[in-house]
Amino acid sequence: MDGQLDLKVFCNTDQTATFLITNISGSVSDGNYTLSDPAQSGPVDLLPGKSITVPGAGNATMTVTYRTSFLSSVTLSVTGSCLRRPTATPTDTALPTNTAQPNPPALSAQGSCSGGNTAAFVVTNNGGNMTAPYSYTVADSSGNVVDSGNINLPQGQSVTITVSGASASYTLSSPNDASLTTVVDMTACAAAETPTPTPANLSVTGSCAANVGQVEFVVVNNGAAMSAPYSYVILDANGALAASGTINLGPNQSQTITVSGSSTSYTFATPNDSALTTTVDTTACATGSNPGTPANLSVAGACASSSGGAAFVVTNNGADMTVPYPYTIKDANGNVVQAGIISLLAGQSVSLTVTGSSASYTFSTPNDSALTTVADTTACAPPPPPPPSLSANGVCVSNSGGAEFVIVNNGGDMTAPYSFVITDSSGATIQSGDIQLKAGESRTITVTGPYQVLTLTLSDATGTSARAVMADCVEPIRSVAPAEPQVCIQCLVFHTFRDNNLEVYRLDGIEGQPGYKLYNLSKDESVDSRPSRAPNDSWVVFQSDRDGNVELYYTDLLGSGEAVRLTKTESNNTNPMYGPDARTIVYQSDRNGRFDIFAIDQQTGEETQLTSHPADDVNPFFSPDIEKLVYQSNRNNNWDVYVLDTETGTEQRLTDSPDDEIFPAWSPNGILIAYIVVDANGASDLYVMNVDTRQVKRVTTDGKTINAVWSPEGDRIAYQSERGGNLDIYSYDFRANKEYRVTDYDGLDSGPTWDCGGTNLAFTSDRDGAPNILQAFWQGGPAGNMTIDPATDKWSQWRPSNDVSSVGN
């Protein structure tokens, strides 16, 4: 985890100040502090969780600088405000001798613990209004300050201060009032929260054994593991001891105890459980002269499903069983997965079923070793193979009209060939043939010749087709070069309702902590949304309905002046994105009765219409080199992803399936294009396509994924998923082909966005009641607030990009 220091200042009763430097997390280096009064400086070398204090004048300023593994320089600064204002110049007017406050404040504090790790302090003002705030600190048992702040209460009001952690105690104190010192003992709360363990649940049965003169007692544990052994005794009819021992059983385990003799009865008992007792009347047992017809048991085992289940059927082919048989079923590793007792009448049978992922299960009983049977679950018939599912993509490969069509089988093996035909724009057949692919296989068909438009049609059930446009495939010369790399400003641009309408704000730091700053970038009473930051963080463009229809406006990242109107139409211009040159802005407009894609030069105001199809073209996204952009279009009665050459106007279709492919996003390294696929049932999953090979990888399979956003370097991606009925943030690392669950909160976590270094993710969460912006490490862990205002804060953007989540989808 990257390092982070925290800097606070506290006022003392003598109007001096105490400065507190704390290492919140991780490793820092080259740390130094400078104090203005008295002038001094020194190193800051703290392990995580440690802190140092430095005394200073009441109005002194302290500055702390340090480096982390991700940031080359971090600066913190805070100034004390502990000096009281000077009193007025004395006059000759006589003053009353009693100047005490008529009704001074009278504060009291009470502390309590809850949940085993949370302490709450309630401070109440039982006197008059406070004329000045009291500062307070909360320290753990080691003396480390875990919380601090000010209290200023009117008469009769109270405030609750809550802290959480693993400390044995927490102490509240105030330099303004020593009587407020209160200690909460957390050990008493932790003991009260200790859950009561689930008890064992024992039962015992007794019966005559197969051998004359023997009695068997079977003890079964139907509950949790025994926490301590039970001692037992077996007494004959005269009360004499016939056997004794101990029992200590795990869950579902059993123990058989056998005694022999000539007593007319035997009784099992234990001093640990008076209810665990039973008596066997041996006079009812069969005698040696007439043992009767014996029981004759058989067992058959077989796998019950391909997922590892097994079923055992035990049948009594003889007389009634006079003695119950205990049994166990173990998996391939010898672990007991089921235990119980069998007692069958003549001709009866019982079926025993277990489920799991073991390769085999074994049934056995200590009463008859011949009944041991193994069920091999690997012998179960596999499920039928899935049907074939073909997809096709077409792309131009030369400026002379050459094209390649790549056909991929995303389903099971094809049991019969499909025919294909490639036609030109007039419908004439250029090439045809048959194709038969196994699961996962692909085939590339190449066509050469001076063709403008080529269409591939397959004879499968969906009639899959792909189209390649051959107009001018020569590498274009860029008219506008991409912007030079710039330093990423670590600030958060987000949407908020703080002004009772939707605005675009900027946040520096963490709200509520020293040094944080907030800027209103949009500054209007209308609906302002969907910001996009320029790559060099010089400007922010957003959409607003302040003039009736939706137009585009831009302002500097500090919001220092009024926003400048960029588009001037009677239509709706939405979803803007800055190009890599930090001046070209691409967006969608419905000025022609449908949505087309336009670009505008921020400096000159020159507009260019990029698409003009009768269908809708939306959600444009620039390639890192500004030469191309991807977008989605419904020109084939469903949404597909297209790529447009910004210089020549050549369009190519990248996806072609009955499903909807939406929200395409180009990776910052230019290698991959991510998009969401929504099938006919509404299930949505994340896919990525290699720009050069057109190879497609399916990233998620839960049917609940949306809002995908690339990391700064383009080798990881974050998204939200409602799998299991709970909306959380996830990330995927293409380097390790591994998914991480970033949040695990019962409420709603959505809209991820990466920070400048690709270390943390900011997201919208309702865990505070009203939505706020929180942050967490990209592989998961504790989440912390970035905004704390009671108004709704959501849809954030932590670095220059066009994150889908930052525009409110």
mmCIF file of N, CA and C in Angstrom, residues 33 40 63 109 210 221 240 242 263 273 287 311 322 365 381 395 445 459 496 526 528 540 545 567 580 692 714 726 804:
data_model
loop_
_atom_site.group_PDB
_atom_site.id
_atom_site.type_symbol
_atom_site.label_atom_id
_atom_site.label_comp_id
_atom_site.label_asym_id
_atom_site.label_seq_id
_atom_site.Cartn_x
_atom_site.Cartn_y
_atom_site.Cartn_z
ATOM 1 N N TYR A 33 10.025 18.267 8.213
ATOM 2 C CA TYR A 33 9.055 19.276 8.602
ATOM 3 C C TYR A 33 9.770 20.590 8.849
ATOM 4 N N GLN A 40 12.293 26.143 13.295
ATOM 5 C CA GLN A 40 13.012 24.878 13.441
ATOM 6 C C GLN A 40 12.580 23.936 12.326
ATOM 7 N N THR A 63 4.974 22.995 7.746
ATOM 8 C CA THR A 63 4.931 22.398 6.407
ATOM 9 C C THR A 63 5.683 21.071 6.454
ATOM 10 N N ALA A 109 -19.396 14.178 30.045
ATOM 11 C CA ALA A 109 -19.135 13.160 29.012
ATOM 12 C C ALA A 109 -19.415 11.781 29.561
ATOM 13 N N ALA A 210 -25.455 -59.153 17.338
ATOM 14 C CA ALA A 210 -25.664 -60.361 16.535
ATOM 15 C C ALA A 210 -25.254 -61.612 17.304
ATOM 16 N N ASN A 221 -23.407 -38.127 17.482
ATOM 17 C CA ASN A 221 -23.399 -36.664 17.677
ATOM 18 C C ASN A 221 -24.070 -36.014 16.476
ATOM 19 N N ALA A 240 -24.238 -53.245 39.076
ATOM 20 C CA ALA A 240 -22.789 -53.440 39.060
ATOM 21 C C ALA A 240 -22.212 -52.880 37.755
ATOM 22 N N ALA A 242 -20.421 -52.782 34.441
ATOM 23 C CA ALA A 242 -20.061 -53.750 33.408
ATOM 24 C C ALA A 242 -19.038 -53.173 32.432
ATOM 25 N N SER A 263 -26.419 -60.745 32.242
ATOM 26 C CA SER A 263 -27.405 -59.929 32.935
ATOM 27 C C SER A 263 -28.680 -59.824 32.114
ATOM 28 N N ASP A 273 -24.658 -35.721 31.048
ATOM 29 C CA ASP A 273 -25.966 -35.444 30.426
ATOM 30 C C ASP A 273 -26.950 -36.479 30.936
ATOM 31 N N THR A 287 -31.965 -66.359 21.597
ATOM 32 C CA THR A 287 -31.091 -67.306 22.300
ATOM 33 C C THR A 287 -30.287 -68.098 21.308
ATOM 34 N N ALA A 311 -25.158 -41.613 -4.609
ATOM 35 C CA ALA A 311 -26.316 -42.190 -3.923
ATOM 36 C C ALA A 311 -26.007 -43.646 -3.589
ATOM 37 N N THR A 322 -32.305 -57.039 14.024
ATOM 38 C CA THR A 322 -32.501 -56.961 15.469
ATOM 39 C C THR A 322 -31.559 -55.960 16.121
ATOM 40 N N THR A 365 -19.709 -49.828 7.292
ATOM 41 C CA THR A 365 -20.284 -49.994 8.622
ATOM 42 C C THR A 365 -19.384 -50.938 9.416
ATOM 43 N N ALA A 381 -22.082 -39.588 -16.560
ATOM 44 C CA ALA A 381 -22.097 -39.108 -17.947
ATOM 45 C C ALA A 381 -21.956 -37.596 -17.972
ATOM 46 N N VAL A 395 -12.627 -6.852 -41.898
ATOM 47 C CA VAL A 395 -11.737 -5.704 -41.808
ATOM 48 C C VAL A 395 -10.967 -5.578 -43.125
ATOM 49 N N ILE A 445 -10.897 -15.882 -43.943
ATOM 50 C CA ILE A 445 -11.152 -15.931 -45.383
ATOM 51 C C ILE A 445 -10.699 -14.596 -45.971
ATOM 52 N N SER A 459 -24.769 -19.541 -43.099
ATOM 53 C CA SER A 459 -26.080 -20.188 -43.141
ATOM 54 C C SER A 459 -26.489 -20.757 -41.790
ATOM 55 N N THR A 496 -22.589 16.678 -7.860
ATOM 56 C CA THR A 496 -23.126 16.886 -6.516
ATOM 57 C C THR A 496 -24.418 17.674 -6.567
ATOM 58 N N SER A 526 -28.830 25.359 -13.315
ATOM 59 C CA SER A 526 -29.401 24.365 -14.212
ATOM 60 C C SER A 526 -28.784 23.000 -13.917
ATOM 61 N N ASP A 528 -26.049 20.489 -14.752
ATOM 62 C CA ASP A 528 -24.718 20.420 -15.368
ATOM 63 C C ASP A 528 -24.142 19.035 -15.097
ATOM 64 N N VAL A 540 -11.998 21.628 -18.421
ATOM 65 C CA VAL A 540 -13.063 20.655 -18.209
ATOM 66 C C VAL A 540 -14.233 21.048 -19.104
ATOM 67 N N ASP A 545 -28.070 22.377 -19.533
ATOM 68 C CA ASP A 545 -29.325 22.825 -20.159
ATOM 69 C C ASP A 545 -29.667 24.249 -19.731
ATOM 70 N N THR A 567 -20.963 24.993 -28.020
ATOM 71 C CA THR A 567 -21.868 24.718 -29.143
ATOM 72 C C THR A 567 -23.054 25.666 -29.072
ATOM 73 N N PRO A 580 -6.774 13.474 -27.437
ATOM 74 C CA PRO A 580 -5.426 13.511 -26.869
ATOM 75 C C PRO A 580 -4.693 14.830 -27.091
ATOM 76 N N ASP A 692 -5.604 -5.139 -33.226
ATOM 77 C CA ASP A 692 -4.900 -5.632 -34.415
ATOM 78 C C ASP A 692 -5.420 -6.973 -34.894
ATOM 79 N N GLY A 714 -3.448 0.861 -19.011
ATOM 80 C CA GLY A 714 -4.227 0.030 -19.918
ATOM 81 C C GLY A 714 -4.069 -1.457 -19.746
ATOM 82 N N ASN A 726 -25.905 -8.161 -5.020
ATOM 83 C CA ASN A 726 -25.260 -7.052 -4.314
ATOM 84 C C ASN A 726 -24.348 -6.304 -5.276
ATOM 85 N N VAL A 804 -16.816 5.876 -18.372
ATOM 86 C CA VAL A 804 -18.265 5.738 -18.506
ATOM 87 C C VAL A 804 -18.939 6.028 -17.181
#
